[in-house]
């Protein structure tokens, strides 16, 4: 009992450890996979922004270049110059205003007028890169309620509306975009969303994580200005969980398939098929004895299978063979073996017969009788030397069984009903199918039952006599059973009292030895 519990605990502990190992592995795989997928997603977004020519750096560059070619030597901006700046602002929706300072200090705005000054904060509030500075401003010069980045370079000023810029970029929901200089952040993120609080950027193109973000930095067209595209960290976590569940299901399915496959290959049926095909099944013979003379009149062929040095019980592998449709192959191999043994060792035993057990599938097999005929012909074995044993279970479809059994009988074989009396329709059976021998199941003649005056086996013996059928008592184990059998005229018997099953050589030797002592009262 304790050992059983220990085995159970061991089994569950093993299963638990295996699940934990698979779970941990899946969790790490899901983490790496999720990071890779997010990195790919952010890279794709960046590529798309670039392909659409809307990546902010590119846009700012274009504007700066266009205004850089401006002639600033005049006293005032001409109407054409005002129109040029205004056009530029019109072309880029996210540029709210642009202004150029002439050499004399006057500042011409895209509004078509001069402005007195541009309020740019102190140098410390600006991010300066290669002479271009970026300042996140509240934009009070223009309108009070908008958030701007003022980009300035060589007295050219561009007010970028951060919200419009982002709308224009068509950035997927949840994605945040920032421009970062080497010494600070110039954010083009929507109002209300603070810049990423990053300590240091990871290598370009590689995924980095902050307490609440997951991001990738990409080189802009100006080397120092980097685009950082980010997603909430929860996106990574959600994806990781999704992948984890997927992987666990996949690993589970793989383990299940592996377990099933392993079970399949270690199943009795598969091993048995191999054994039959490799001729590893043996046929042993249990003698059938004449209770008057002690002579061996026949023997029952019983299959024997040893797997890795251990005998597999016949009823176990026979049931497996019947369930997996291997039984026909098995029966044929037994018949072949019996014929070979007969022609080698038993041919000289006069009037000797071997009984072969057949199953329902053999009886339904239309080619069975032909197969048997071809084997007896090949081995020059008289058909009368093979008796087929069928159980009631195998004769459920009595009509078609009768046809098959008649064919076998027509060839000269005899038919024995095995385990007679254990089925439901024993009596109707002997009426509808051709029968020569009844084998009384050993349960009926067991020690405690055999003496009964009204015991079932006595009725079976009487019916057999009335129908002129031979009777064989199976499983005779003690001498005490013999007088009872004799009293009902049962002349044939097999069982451990006489012999267990023997190899064919031992059987042949036994046949030519003096008759067995079958005296019921002998010591
Ligand atoms: P069965 O046809 O009733 O065969 C007799 C069984 O009783 C054999 O068991 C035999 O060893 C056992 N036996 C014989 N004498 C005694 C005895 O005195 N006392 C006891 N307790 N048992 C005895 P086995 O060999 O284990 O076979 C079991 C069953 O497997 C057979 O029952 C038969 O139905 C089936 N079987 C065996 N070989 C084949 C075969 O080649 N083909 C088919 N279809 N079935 C087979
Ligand atoms: Ca039998
Ligand atoms: Ca039997």
Short mmCIF file of C-alpha atoms in Angstrom, two decimals, residues 4 17 55-56 59 94 106 109 111 154 167 207 215 259 281 311 320 391 457 469 522-523:
data_model
loop_
_atom_site.label_atom_id
_atom_site.label_comp_id
_atom_site.label_asym_id
_atom_site.label_seq_id
_atom_site.Cartn_x
_atom_site.Cartn_y
_atom_site.Cartn_z
CA UNK A 4 1.74 2.13 -4.22
CA UNK A 17 8.70 18.61 -12.52
CA UNK A 55 9.39 60.71 -40.87
CA UNK A 56 9.69 63.99 -38.95
CA UNK A 59 10.20 66.72 -43.17
CA UNK A 94 2.01 69.91 -39.12
CA UNK A 106 13.62 91.78 -39.32
CA UNK A 109 6.44 85.23 -40.79
CA UNK A 111 1.38 85.00 -41.67
CA UNK A 154 20.52 79.92 -38.90
CA UNK A 167 -2.03 62.73 -36.82
CA UNK A 207 14.63 46.58 -28.38
CA UNK A 215 11.01 50.87 -27.54
CA UNK A 259 3.23 9.81 -25.54
CA UNK A 281 5.89 -17.16 -31.82
CA UNK A 311 6.18 -15.28 -21.32
CA UNK A 320 -4.77 -8.12 -28.50
CA UNK A 391 -15.67 -21.10 -29.38
CA UNK A 457 -21.15 -31.46 -17.84
CA UNK A 469 -20.25 -36.48 -31.10
CA UNK A 522 -3.62 -45.87 -9.43
CA UNK A 523 -1.35 -44.27 -6.85
#
